[in-house]
Tab-separated table of C-alpha atoms in Angstrom:
chain	number	residue	atom	x	y	z
N	27	MET	CA	40.890	-4.291	-20.674
N	28	SER	CA	38.013	-4.459	-18.223
N	29	GLY	CA	37.703	-7.124	-15.536
N	30	SER	CA	36.156	-10.522	-16.034
N	31	PHE	CA	32.589	-11.474	-15.357
N	32	LYS	CA	31.730	-13.982	-12.685
N	33	TYR	CA	29.367	-16.755	-13.702
N	34	GLY	CA	26.512	-17.948	-11.563
N	35	VAL	CA	23.156	-19.657	-11.838
N	36	SER	CA	19.846	-18.808	-10.242
N	37	ALA	CA	17.851	-21.698	-8.835
N	38	TYR	CA	14.872	-20.019	-10.493
N	39	SER	CA	16.145	-21.578	-13.727
N	40	TYR	CA	14.949	-24.978	-12.526
N	41	VAL	CA	11.600	-24.003	-11.045
N	42	GLU	CA	8.914	-26.717	-11.353
N	43	ASP	CA	11.639	-29.364	-11.644
N	44	PHE	CA	12.852	-28.293	-8.216
N	45	GLY	CA	10.843	-30.110	-5.567
N	46	SER	CA	9.395	-32.591	-8.050
N	47	VAL	CA	12.178	-34.178	-10.077
N	48	MET	CA	15.100	-32.309	-8.489
N	49	THR	CA	16.320	-32.114	-4.888
N	50	LEU	CA	18.454	-29.393	-3.312
N	51	GLU	CA	21.461	-31.706	-3.719
N	52	ASP	CA	20.673	-32.129	-7.447
N	53	LEU	CA	20.343	-28.369	-7.808
N	54	PHE	CA	23.844	-27.768	-6.453
N	55	ASP	CA	25.230	-30.516	-8.692
N	56	HIS	CA	23.671	-29.026	-11.849
N	57	ILE	CA	24.849	-25.518	-11.019
N	58	ALA	CA	28.403	-26.499	-10.079
N	59	ASP	CA	28.789	-28.638	-13.203
N	60	THR	CA	28.380	-25.564	-15.426
N	61	GLY	CA	31.627	-24.242	-13.970
N	62	ALA	CA	29.712	-21.505	-12.148
N	63	THR	CA	31.144	-20.117	-8.925
N	64	GLY	CA	27.937	-18.650	-7.515
N	65	ILE	CA	24.452	-19.768	-6.594
N	66	GLU	CA	21.451	-17.451	-6.489
N	67	ILE	CA	18.242	-18.489	-4.768
N	68	LEU	CA	14.725	-17.312	-4.080
N	69	GLY	CA	14.399	-17.188	-0.310
N	70	GLU	CA	10.779	-18.274	-0.339
N	71	ALA	CA	11.450	-21.124	-2.758
N	72	GLN	CA	14.681	-22.922	-1.945
N	73	ILE	CA	14.765	-22.323	1.827
N	74	GLU	CA	12.662	-25.068	3.331
N	75	GLY	CA	10.640	-23.702	6.206
N	76	TYR	CA	11.103	-20.070	5.096
N	77	PRO	CA	11.269	-17.685	6.896
N	78	HIS	CA	12.455	-19.932	9.744
N	79	PRO	CA	14.647	-22.732	8.342
N	80	THR	CA	15.753	-25.360	10.834
N	81	PRO	CA	19.384	-25.543	12.022
N	82	ALA	CA	19.570	-28.879	10.159
N	83	TRP	CA	18.609	-27.165	6.896
N	84	ILE	CA	21.186	-24.426	7.450
N	85	ASP	CA	23.868	-27.061	8.106
N	86	LYS	CA	22.923	-28.777	4.860
N	87	TRP	CA	23.154	-25.450	2.987
N	88	PHE	CA	26.715	-24.819	4.148
N	89	ARG	CA	27.710	-28.438	3.568
N	90	LEU	CA	26.522	-28.232	-0.035
N	91	LEU	CA	28.243	-24.875	-0.642
N	92	GLU	CA	31.503	-26.369	0.541
N	93	LYS	CA	31.131	-29.627	-1.341
N	94	HIS	CA	30.388	-27.881	-4.632
N	95	ARG	CA	32.644	-24.869	-4.064
N	96	LEU	CA	29.868	-22.388	-4.692
N	97	GLU	CA	29.397	-19.011	-3.048
N	98	PRO	CA	25.976	-17.526	-2.293
N	99	THR	CA	25.390	-14.541	-4.586
N	100	ASN	CA	21.925	-13.001	-4.479
N	101	MET	CA	18.830	-13.932	-2.528
N	102	CYS	CA	15.530	-12.850	-4.025
N	103	SER	CA	12.836	-11.635	-1.666
N	104	TRP	CA	9.404	-10.045	-1.811
N	105	VAL	CA	7.804	-7.219	0.071
N	106	ASP	CA	4.161	-8.213	-0.209
N	107	MET	CA	2.567	-4.785	-0.426
N	108	ARG	CA	-0.993	-6.100	-0.861
N	109	LEU	CA	-0.736	-8.187	2.276
N	110	THR	CA	-4.440	-9.006	2.373
N	111	VAL	CA	-7.350	-8.036	0.159
N	112	SER	CA	-8.088	-5.147	2.537
N	113	HIS	CA	-4.703	-4.175	4.007
N	114	ASN	CA	-1.616	-2.765	2.331
N	115	LEU	CA	1.687	-2.854	4.194
N	116	THR	CA	2.612	0.195	6.230
N	117	VAL	CA	6.185	1.493	5.994
N	118	GLU	CA	6.928	-0.156	9.349
N	119	GLU	CA	5.564	-3.521	8.222
N	120	GLY	CA	7.405	-3.392	4.895
N	121	ALA	CA	10.654	-2.416	6.613
N	122	ALA	CA	10.208	-5.352	9.004
N	123	ASP	CA	9.768	-7.759	6.077
N	124	LEU	CA	12.900	-6.425	4.433
N	125	ALA	CA	14.835	-6.719	7.724
N	126	ARG	CA	13.636	-10.316	8.103
N	127	ASP	CA	15.107	-11.152	4.697
N	128	LEU	CA	18.353	-9.276	5.349
N	129	HIS	CA	18.871	-11.337	8.506
N	130	LEU	CA	18.187	-14.549	6.628
N	131	ALA	CA	20.373	-13.605	3.643
N	132	HIS	CA	23.229	-12.741	5.990
N	133	ARG	CA	22.827	-15.960	7.931
N	134	LEU	CA	23.183	-17.930	4.684
N	135	GLY	CA	26.138	-15.889	3.408
N	136	PHE	CA	24.551	-13.793	0.641
N	137	LYS	CA	26.026	-10.469	-0.445
N	138	PHE	CA	23.059	-9.210	-2.474
N	139	LEU	CA	19.366	-9.088	-1.659
N	140	ARG	CA	16.798	-8.389	-4.340
N	141	PRO	CA	13.499	-7.231	-2.873
N	142	LYS	CA	10.507	-7.145	-5.177
N	143	PHE	CA	8.349	-4.172	-4.255
N	144	GLY	CA	4.652	-3.810	-4.938
N	145	VAL	CA	3.820	-1.777	-8.028
N	146	LEU	CA	1.101	0.690	-8.965
N	147	SER	CA	1.144	0.749	-12.777
N	148	HIS	CA	1.824	-1.170	-15.971
N	149	ASP	CA	5.304	0.321	-16.236
N	150	LEU	CA	5.942	-0.996	-12.715
N	151	ILE	CA	6.176	2.266	-10.755
N	152	PRO	CA	6.804	0.978	-7.208
N	153	ASP	CA	4.623	1.888	-4.265
N	154	SER	CA	6.338	4.977	-2.813
N	155	ASN	CA	6.783	3.229	0.534
N	156	TRP	CA	9.775	1.365	-0.948
N	157	GLU	CA	12.004	4.268	-0.051
N	158	GLY	CA	10.983	4.042	3.612
N	159	TYR	CA	11.463	0.262	3.701
N	160	VAL	CA	14.984	0.573	2.334
N	161	GLU	CA	16.131	3.664	4.189
N	162	ARG	CA	15.237	2.100	7.537
N	163	ASN	CA	17.415	-0.897	6.644
N	164	LEU	CA	20.515	0.780	5.201
N	165	ASP	CA	22.456	0.533	8.465
N	166	LEU	CA	21.595	-3.134	8.810
N	167	ALA	CA	22.608	-3.827	5.205
N	168	HIS	CA	25.861	-1.952	5.799
N	169	ARG	CA	26.578	-3.986	8.917
N	170	TYR	CA	25.969	-7.196	6.956
N	171	GLY	CA	27.887	-6.088	3.860
N	172	ILE	CA	24.808	-6.688	1.727
N	173	VAL	CA	23.741	-4.610	-1.261
N	174	ILE	CA	19.971	-4.286	-1.629
N	175	CYS	CA	19.233	-4.279	-5.357
N	176	PRO	CA	15.776	-4.007	-6.886
N	177	GLU	CA	15.702	-5.368	-10.408
N	178	ILE	CA	15.124	-3.403	-13.557
N	179	HIS	CA	12.803	-5.843	-15.222
N	180	SER	CA	10.715	-5.829	-18.385
N	181	PRO	CA	8.509	-3.882	-19.097
N	182	THR	CA	10.531	-1.185	-17.299
N	183	PRO	CA	13.369	0.116	-19.497
N	184	ILE	CA	16.566	1.765	-18.225
N	185	ARG	CA	15.533	5.271	-19.213
N	186	HIS	CA	12.496	5.475	-16.989
N	187	PRO	CA	11.249	7.215	-13.802
N	188	VAL	CA	11.564	3.922	-11.871
N	189	VAL	CA	15.318	3.888	-12.489
N	190	GLU	CA	15.584	7.635	-11.917
N	191	GLY	CA	13.888	7.156	-8.537
N	192	TYR	CA	16.397	4.504	-7.476
N	193	VAL	CA	19.349	6.552	-8.724
N	194	SER	CA	18.244	9.699	-6.879
N	195	PHE	CA	17.840	7.631	-3.711
N	196	ILE	CA	21.463	6.469	-4.054
N	197	GLU	CA	22.630	10.030	-4.707
N	198	ARG	CA	20.607	11.472	-1.817
N	199	THR	CA	21.693	8.919	0.785
N	200	GLY	CA	25.206	8.312	-0.547
N	201	THR	CA	24.719	4.643	0.281
N	202	LYS	CA	26.902	1.836	-1.038
N	203	ASN	CA	24.311	-0.699	0.090
N	204	PHE	CA	21.730	-0.071	-2.608
N	205	GLY	CA	22.198	-0.562	-6.334
N	206	LEU	CA	20.546	-1.715	-9.531
N	207	MET	CA	20.063	-5.266	-10.652
N	208	ILE	CA	19.635	-5.544	-14.409
N	209	ASP	CA	17.432	-8.338	-15.729
N	210	SER	CA	18.547	-9.059	-19.281
N	211	GLY	CA	14.933	-9.652	-20.282
N	212	ILE	CA	14.725	-5.882	-20.937
N	213	PHE	CA	16.922	-6.424	-24.015
N	214	GLN	CA	14.625	-9.101	-25.485
N	215	ASP	CA	13.975	-8.208	-29.129
N	216	ARG	CA	11.894	-11.159	-30.377
N	217	PRO	CA	8.571	-12.560	-29.040
N	218	LEU	CA	8.370	-15.338	-26.458
N	219	THR	CA	6.541	-18.571	-27.166
N	220	HIS	CA	6.691	-19.721	-23.532
N	221	TRP	CA	6.834	-17.564	-20.443
N	222	GLY	CA	7.848	-20.001	-17.746
N	223	SER	CA	5.047	-22.502	-17.373
N	224	HIS	CA	2.641	-20.438	-19.443
N	225	GLN	CA	2.347	-20.943	-23.185
N	226	VAL	CA	1.978	-17.397	-24.501
N	227	THR	CA	-1.487	-16.847	-25.976
N	228	GLU	CA	-2.787	-13.931	-28.040
N	229	GLU	CA	-4.814	-12.849	-25.007
N	230	MET	CA	-1.639	-12.719	-22.913
N	231	ARG	CA	0.145	-10.712	-25.604
N	232	ASN	CA	-2.715	-8.201	-25.534
N	233	HIS	CA	-2.547	-7.790	-21.758
N	234	MET	CA	1.211	-8.096	-21.491
N	235	GLY	CA	2.806	-6.570	-24.556
N	236	PHE	CA	6.228	-6.968	-22.970
N	237	LEU	CA	6.076	-10.673	-23.840
N	238	ASN	CA	6.993	-9.583	-27.364
N	239	GLY	CA	10.135	-7.851	-26.008
N	240	ILE	CA	10.689	-4.222	-25.024
N	241	ARG	CA	13.960	-3.989	-26.957
N	242	VAL	CA	15.989	-1.733	-24.666
N	243	ASN	CA	19.139	-0.587	-26.436
N	244	PRO	CA	22.045	-2.235	-24.548
N	245	GLU	CA	23.989	1.028	-24.951
N	246	HIS	CA	21.678	2.522	-22.321
N	247	LEU	CA	23.670	0.521	-19.757
N	248	LEU	CA	26.273	3.260	-20.118
N	249	ASP	CA	23.816	5.723	-18.477
N	250	VAL	CA	23.688	3.724	-15.256
N	251	ALA	CA	27.151	2.121	-15.289
N	252	LYS	CA	28.162	3.013	-11.762
N	253	TYR	CA	24.920	1.820	-10.202
N	254	VAL	CA	24.776	-1.691	-11.688
N	255	VAL	CA	25.708	-4.260	-9.040
N	256	PHE	CA	24.197	-7.508	-10.320
N	257	VAL	CA	22.955	-8.997	-13.587
N	258	GLN	CA	20.320	-11.676	-13.878
N	259	ALA	CA	21.022	-13.256	-17.244
N	260	LYS	CA	17.390	-13.923	-18.150
N	261	PHE	CA	16.779	-16.082	-21.215
N	262	HIS	CA	14.129	-18.410	-22.626
N	263	ASP	CA	15.415	-20.535	-25.480
N	264	ILE	CA	18.863	-21.266	-26.879
N	265	ASP	CA	18.959	-23.641	-29.835
N	266	GLU	CA	21.524	-26.353	-30.610
N	267	HIS	CA	23.577	-23.858	-32.623
N	268	LEU	CA	23.831	-21.669	-29.494
N	269	GLU	CA	21.549	-19.043	-31.004
N	270	ASP	CA	19.462	-17.333	-28.347
N	271	GLN	CA	15.972	-16.940	-29.821
N	272	ASN	CA	15.065	-13.826	-27.802
N	273	ILE	CA	18.007	-12.005	-26.224
N	274	PRO	CA	20.680	-10.287	-28.399
N	275	TRP	CA	23.676	-11.245	-26.253
N	276	ARG	CA	26.518	-9.878	-28.377
N	277	PRO	CA	25.656	-6.161	-27.896
N	278	VAL	CA	24.613	-6.796	-24.283
N	279	ILE	CA	27.946	-8.412	-23.397
N	280	SER	CA	29.817	-5.700	-25.263
N	281	ALA	CA	28.035	-2.952	-23.290
N	282	LEU	CA	28.563	-4.730	-19.962
N	283	LYS	CA	32.268	-5.080	-20.705
N	284	ARG	CA	32.588	-1.437	-21.698
N	285	ILE	CA	30.965	-0.195	-18.478
N	286	GLY	CA	33.585	-2.224	-16.619
N	287	TYR	CA	31.086	-4.583	-15.070
N	288	SER	CA	32.893	-7.407	-13.285
N	289	GLY	CA	30.126	-8.843	-11.152
N	290	TYR	CA	27.941	-11.878	-11.640
N	291	LEU	CA	26.027	-12.958	-14.710
N	292	SER	CA	23.517	-15.185	-12.972
N	293	SER	CA	21.611	-17.408	-15.383
N	294	GLU	CA	17.878	-17.178	-15.167
N	295	TYR	CA	16.164	-19.593	-17.524
N	296	GLU	CA	12.494	-18.729	-17.974
N	297	GLY	CA	11.420	-20.805	-20.950
N	298	LEU	CA	9.328	-23.910	-21.513
N	299	ARG	CA	8.952	-25.834	-18.279
N	300	SER	CA	9.130	-29.392	-19.496
N	301	PRO	CA	10.982	-31.581	-17.018
N	302	TRP	CA	14.781	-31.275	-17.132
N	303	ARG	CA	14.835	-28.922	-20.148
N	304	SER	CA	16.256	-26.124	-18.017
N	305	ILE	CA	19.407	-28.061	-17.134
N	306	ASP	CA	20.868	-28.136	-20.618
N	307	GLN	CA	19.523	-24.678	-21.481
N	308	VAL	CA	21.604	-23.212	-18.646
N	309	ARG	CA	24.676	-25.107	-19.878
N	310	ARG	CA	24.165	-23.731	-23.386
N	311	GLN	CA	23.899	-20.202	-22.032
N	312	HIS	CA	27.144	-20.560	-20.118
N	313	VAL	CA	28.966	-21.658	-23.275
N	314	LEU	CA	27.437	-18.776	-25.216
N	315	LEU	CA	28.205	-16.062	-22.639
N	316	ARG	CA	31.746	-17.263	-21.957
N	317	ARG	CA	32.427	-17.410	-25.691
N	318	LEU	CA	31.167	-13.863	-26.238
N	319	GLU	CA	33.249	-12.584	-23.334
N	320	ARG	CA	36.372	-14.262	-24.744
N	321	GLU	CA	35.681	-12.820	-28.182
N	322	PHE	CA	35.268	-9.334	-26.754
N	323	ASP	CA	38.492	-9.613	-24.771
N	324	ALA	CA	40.405	-10.932	-27.797
N	325	GLN	CA	39.171	-8.023	-29.901
N	326	GLU	CA	40.231	-5.541	-27.197
N	327	MET	CA	43.683	-7.136	-27.108
N	328	SER	CA	44.084	-6.881	-30.848
N	329	HIS	CA	43.172	-3.169	-30.726
N	330	ALA	CA	45.538	-2.477	-27.852
Y	29	MET	CA	8.881	-35.453	-3.832
Y	30	LEU	CA	5.856	-33.991	-5.546
Y	31	GLU	CA	4.674	-34.888	-9.030
Y	32	HIS	CA	5.816	-32.409	-11.692
Y	33	GLN	CA	2.329	-31.386	-12.737
Y	34	LEU	CA	0.179	-28.959	-10.753
Y	35	ILE	CA	-2.687	-31.426	-10.274
Y	36	GLN	CA	-1.284	-34.431	-8.447
Y	37	SER	CA	-2.447	-37.982	-9.176
Y	38	THR	CA	-2.194	-39.102	-5.600
Y	39	GLY	CA	-4.569	-37.389	-3.202
Y	40	PHE	CA	-7.524	-37.313	-5.625
Y	41	ARG	CA	-10.006	-39.204	-3.500
Y	42	ASN	CA	-13.395	-39.156	-1.861
Y	43	VAL	CA	-13.719	-37.782	1.664
Y	44	GLY	CA	-16.207	-38.368	4.467
Y	45	PRO	CA	-17.541	-41.629	5.892
Y	46	ALA	CA	-17.556	-44.632	3.556
Y	47	GLY	CA	-21.029	-45.071	2.193
Y	48	ALA	CA	-21.892	-41.435	2.948
Y	49	ARG	CA	-19.173	-39.481	1.175
Y	50	GLU	CA	-19.348	-35.715	1.602
Y	51	GLY	CA	-17.160	-34.736	-1.290
Y	52	PHE	CA	-13.691	-35.173	-2.703
Y	53	ALA	CA	-10.151	-33.899	-2.234
Y	54	LEU	CA	-7.780	-32.825	-4.972
Y	55	ARG	CA	-4.076	-32.480	-4.208
Y	56	LEU	CA	-2.048	-29.679	-5.818
Y	57	ARG	CA	1.514	-28.514	-5.741
Y	58	LEU	CA	2.035	-24.815	-5.176
Y	59	PRO	CA	0.746	-22.826	-8.192
Y	60	ASN	CA	3.645	-20.380	-7.892
Y	61	TYR	CA	7.412	-20.397	-8.367
Y	62	HIS	CA	8.156	-19.352	-4.807
Y	63	GLY	CA	6.646	-20.082	-1.415
Y	64	THR	CA	3.601	-17.968	-0.830
Y	65	ARG	CA	1.940	-16.359	2.155
Y	66	LEU	CA	-1.473	-17.954	2.436
Y	67	SER	CA	-3.052	-14.478	2.407
Y	68	LEU	CA	-1.790	-14.073	-1.182
Y	69	PHE	CA	-3.233	-17.368	-2.351
Y	70	ASP	CA	-6.759	-16.747	-3.535
Y	71	GLY	CA	-8.316	-20.166	-3.778
Y	72	VAL	CA	-9.005	-22.712	-6.489
Y	73	ASP	CA	-11.925	-23.178	-8.855
Y	74	VAL	CA	-12.407	-26.849	-9.700
Y	75	THR	CA	-14.319	-28.394	-12.589
Y	76	VAL	CA	-14.837	-32.161	-12.771
Y	77	ASP	CA	-16.416	-33.654	-15.894
Y	78	GLY	CA	-17.922	-30.252	-16.642
Y	79	GLU	CA	-19.373	-29.663	-13.169
Y	80	PHE	CA	-18.073	-26.389	-11.727
Y	81	PHE	CA	-17.155	-25.920	-8.046
Y	82	PRO	CA	-16.292	-22.259	-7.302
Y	83	ARG	CA	-13.392	-21.271	-5.083
Y	84	GLU	CA	-15.696	-19.363	-2.719
Y	85	LYS	CA	-17.230	-22.690	-1.665
Y	86	ASN	CA	-14.129	-24.878	-1.718
Y	87	ARG	CA	-11.899	-25.252	1.324
Y	88	PHE	CA	-8.156	-25.645	1.388
Y	89	ALA	CA	-6.126	-28.003	3.581
Y	90	ILE	CA	-2.427	-27.650	4.222
Y	91	ARG	CA	-0.374	-29.363	6.930
Y	92	ASP	CA	-2.915	-29.879	9.722
Y	93	GLU	CA	-5.045	-26.848	8.960
Y	94	LEU	CA	-8.245	-26.405	7.025
Y	95	TYR	CA	-9.248	-22.975	5.678
Y	96	THR	CA	-12.183	-21.352	3.961
Y	97	LEU	CA	-11.292	-18.750	1.323
Y	98	GLU	CA	-12.004	-15.959	3.826
Y	99	GLN	CA	-9.744	-17.585	6.414
Y	100	LEU	CA	-6.961	-18.039	3.850
Y	101	ARG	CA	-7.092	-14.378	2.980
Y	102	ALA	CA	-6.327	-13.491	6.628
Y	103	GLN	CA	-3.325	-15.845	7.067
Y	104	THR	CA	-0.388	-13.448	6.804
Y	105	ASN	CA	2.061	-15.498	8.869
Y	106	ALA	CA	1.686	-18.914	7.305
Y	107	TRP	CA	3.286	-19.948	4.025
Y	108	TRP	CA	2.680	-22.608	1.391
Y	109	GLY	CA	6.179	-23.881	0.674
Y	110	LEU	CA	7.481	-25.251	-2.590
Y	111	PHE	CA	7.955	-28.746	-1.172
Y	112	GLU	CA	4.466	-28.967	0.290
Y	113	SER	CA	1.248	-30.117	-1.273
Y	114	GLY	CA	-2.121	-28.645	-0.438
Y	115	SER	CA	-5.553	-30.154	-0.944
Y	116	VAL	CA	-8.703	-28.546	-2.232
Y	117	LEU	CA	-11.745	-29.978	-0.470
Y	118	VAL	CA	-14.896	-29.884	-2.542
Y	119	ASP	CA	-18.393	-30.550	-1.203
Y	120	LYS	CA	-20.228	-33.088	-3.330
Y	121	PRO	CA	-22.622	-35.393	-1.473
Y	122	GLY	CA	-21.927	-38.967	-2.498
Y	123	GLY	CA	-18.465	-38.088	-3.775
Y	124	LEU	CA	-17.133	-39.063	-7.215
Y	125	ALA	CA	-17.495	-42.451	-8.847
Y	126	PRO	CA	-14.369	-44.590	-9.100
Y	127	GLY	CA	-12.817	-44.179	-12.521
Y	128	VAL	CA	-11.132	-41.567	-14.691
Y	129	HIS	CA	-12.384	-37.975	-14.541
Y	130	LYS	CA	-11.509	-34.857	-16.456
Y	131	VAL	CA	-10.276	-32.359	-13.872
Y	132	GLU	CA	-9.689	-28.662	-14.492
Y	133	VAL	CA	-8.467	-26.077	-11.986
Y	134	ILE	CA	-7.886	-22.350	-11.896
Y	135	ALA	CA	-5.634	-21.370	-8.980
Y	136	ARG	CA	-5.167	-17.699	-8.217
Y	137	ILE	CA	-2.256	-15.869	-6.596
Y	138	ARG	CA	-2.296	-12.151	-5.769
Y	139	TYR	CA	1.032	-10.681	-6.894
Y	140	SER	CA	1.911	-7.320	-5.362
Y	141	TYR	CA	4.486	-6.726	-8.081
Y	142	PHE	CA	2.039	-7.140	-10.967
Y	143	PRO	CA	0.076	-4.083	-12.164
Y	144	PRO	CA	-3.091	-3.551	-10.076
Y	145	ASP	CA	-5.640	-4.609	-12.709
Y	146	VAL	CA	-3.881	-7.927	-13.440
Y	147	HIS	CA	-2.410	-8.600	-10.009
Y	148	VAL	CA	-4.686	-11.582	-9.351
Y	149	PHE	CA	-3.012	-14.008	-11.699
Y	150	PRO	CA	-4.731	-17.292	-12.613
Y	151	THR	CA	-2.817	-20.492	-13.259
Y	152	ARG	CA	-4.846	-23.038	-15.203
Y	153	ALA	CA	-4.310	-26.774	-15.440
Y	154	GLU	CA	-6.315	-29.733	-16.658
Y	155	ARG	CA	-5.741	-33.453	-16.877
Y	156	TYR	CA	-7.390	-36.820	-16.492
Y	157	ALA	CA	-7.173	-38.071	-12.922
Y	158	THR	CA	-8.403	-41.221	-11.277
Y	159	ILE	CA	-10.626	-41.854	-8.284
Y	160	VAL	CA	-9.857	-45.339	-6.988
Y	161	MET	CA	-12.134	-45.940	-4.025
Y	162	PRO	CA	-15.852	-45.125	-3.895
């Protein structure tokens, strides 16, 4: 039998509520009450005063972690390639941005850092400078015990040059401080009605076909098993019968179990942004995912 | 805390000397899900009761600073945080009449991680909002 998943929640789930009808204290309360053990944040969103939070804010962060018995999991960051309308980041500037976020992630206790690189195409081929940004920071990441993990996100599937590029980087450098984050949105097999705060229109579907789902076969996880370090459990709508309307969780959970994944499933709700809807959606997802994991384990036991 | 909606109720008011108003201010929360370098924020088009005020002419106020669109585009070391409001300042001699107005905005963010041809992503919002004082 493979190991157990760890369950976490990304603060991204509550975006729009956060800062308007939800404080940082509320956020911790909602996450901890799901039974999660980990909290994921977006550096630029939850850290007040980013990139230079005050000592008082940092004290509050650690006080809340302790009170709610949560551990920091992943911090999301951005390398803003198109820095201005006329200047793209140089390798040195991009590496400095990544270092800035590694320092901050370490200071707050995170073990994963997801940088979002600038892209050049509709299938999200990253600007080739990404390799320079990361390579210059591998020693720092190693010193901090942080794994830098770009996300494989719709519309990029697993079998794709983007993933091949990341995998060959890992093979070439032999690093343990770079891996793949899988966003479960790549497995979406039915169309979205809401994409975060945006109601999906026909025009959006024409420009962004991925909103209808790119339907990656979960079995493709087996190709990249040893490189997967983190999973963002992206979802949009789970009904009162615990049916996810977009993501086929049963085969996804089965594949994750069979590759021996024992890291975090970090909930990332990205559906309709009406106030407070996200809170119960995340709770539903935790029931659904835990149930599917138990069912898989029970089936394994009965075959053993 | 901020109001949930993008266009805030409070902060919609006339600006300039009483009796000789120069325009109006419209308060927004950040049109993005994470704090944003000001150089990536690409201004706000405003329409009030059908009258269009383009982003190239509107100014933007955050904390104690006031920026034109060109100045915003050069601010690489200042951020608009999730807990902060910003105000669009629109020139309109005489200001707006007290009462309820239909307000529409298009706020643009430049996303480096969106494909090049769609990387300037517009967020639209509209609502009725109220000017209290002339």
